[in-house]
Coordinates of C-alpha atoms in Angstrom, one line a residue:
X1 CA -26.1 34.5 -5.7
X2 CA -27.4 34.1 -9.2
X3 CA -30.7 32.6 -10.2
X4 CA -29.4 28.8 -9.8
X5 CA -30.7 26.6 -7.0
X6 CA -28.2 26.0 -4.1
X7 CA -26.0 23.3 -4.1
X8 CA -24.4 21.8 -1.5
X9 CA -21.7 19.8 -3.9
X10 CA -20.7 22.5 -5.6
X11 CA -20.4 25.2 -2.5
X12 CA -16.3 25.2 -1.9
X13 CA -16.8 28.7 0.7
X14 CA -13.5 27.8 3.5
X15 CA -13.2 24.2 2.0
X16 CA -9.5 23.3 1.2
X17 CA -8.4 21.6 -1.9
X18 CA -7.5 18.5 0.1
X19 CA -10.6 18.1 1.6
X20 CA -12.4 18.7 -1.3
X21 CA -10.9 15.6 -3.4
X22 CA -11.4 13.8 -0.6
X23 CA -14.9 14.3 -0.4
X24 CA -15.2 13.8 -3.9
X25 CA -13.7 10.8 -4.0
X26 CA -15.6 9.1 -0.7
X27 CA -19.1 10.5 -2.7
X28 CA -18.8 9.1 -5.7
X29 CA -17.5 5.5 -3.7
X30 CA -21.2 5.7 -2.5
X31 CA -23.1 6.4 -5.5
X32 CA -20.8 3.8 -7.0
X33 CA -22.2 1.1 -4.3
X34 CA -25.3 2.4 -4.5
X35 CA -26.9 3.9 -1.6
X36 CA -29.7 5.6 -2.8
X37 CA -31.9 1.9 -1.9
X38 CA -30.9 2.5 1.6
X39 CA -32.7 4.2 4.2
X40 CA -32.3 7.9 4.7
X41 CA -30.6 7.6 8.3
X42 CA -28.5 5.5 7.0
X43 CA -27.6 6.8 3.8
X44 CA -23.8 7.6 3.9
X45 CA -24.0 10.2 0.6
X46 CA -26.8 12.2 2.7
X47 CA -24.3 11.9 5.6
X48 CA -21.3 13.0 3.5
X49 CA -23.8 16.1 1.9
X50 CA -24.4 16.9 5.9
X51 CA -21.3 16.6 6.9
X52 CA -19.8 19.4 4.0
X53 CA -22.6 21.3 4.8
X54 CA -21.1 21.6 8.3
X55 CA -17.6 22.2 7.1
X56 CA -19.2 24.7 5.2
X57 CA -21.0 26.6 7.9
X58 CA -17.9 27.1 9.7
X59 CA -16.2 28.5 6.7
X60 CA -19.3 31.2 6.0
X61 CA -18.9 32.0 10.0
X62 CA -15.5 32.2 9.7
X63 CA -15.6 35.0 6.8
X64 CA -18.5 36.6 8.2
X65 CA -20.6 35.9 5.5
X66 CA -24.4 35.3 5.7
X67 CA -24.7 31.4 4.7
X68 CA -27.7 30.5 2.4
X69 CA -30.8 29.4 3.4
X70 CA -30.5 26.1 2.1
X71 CA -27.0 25.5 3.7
X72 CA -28.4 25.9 7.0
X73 CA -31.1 23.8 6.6
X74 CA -29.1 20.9 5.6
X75 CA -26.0 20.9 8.0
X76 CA -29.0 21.0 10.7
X77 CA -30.3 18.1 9.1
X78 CA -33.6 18.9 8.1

């Protein structure tokens, strides 16, 4: 990877198109509602941001690929 910081959002390693724009679409609805005031358990755009993260575990794994550092932290939630 280049110098940039890792970004969950922008990470599309074994993601299809579909899903993608799905995604997209379901995190901008929660920016637009704005769940940033809620509580981080219950904060569906970190859920949405875990849940990718997942996705996109299984798509490193499944090209035998060494995920980033980052990736794993956040699809383990931490």
């Amino acid at each position: 990877m280049s110098g940039k910081a890792y970004s969950v959002t922008s990470d599309t390693t074994g993601l299809s198109l579909g899903f993608r724009l799905r995604w997209r679409l379901a995190y901008m609805a929660t920016y637009v509602t704005g769940s940033a005031s809620r509580q981080g358990t219950l904060d569906p755009s970190a859920q949405l941001r875990r849940d990718r993260a997942q996705r996109l575990l299984q798509g490193y794994r499944s090209q035998e690929t060494e995920p980033p550092a980052e990736l794993v932290r956040l699809a383990h939630g931490r």
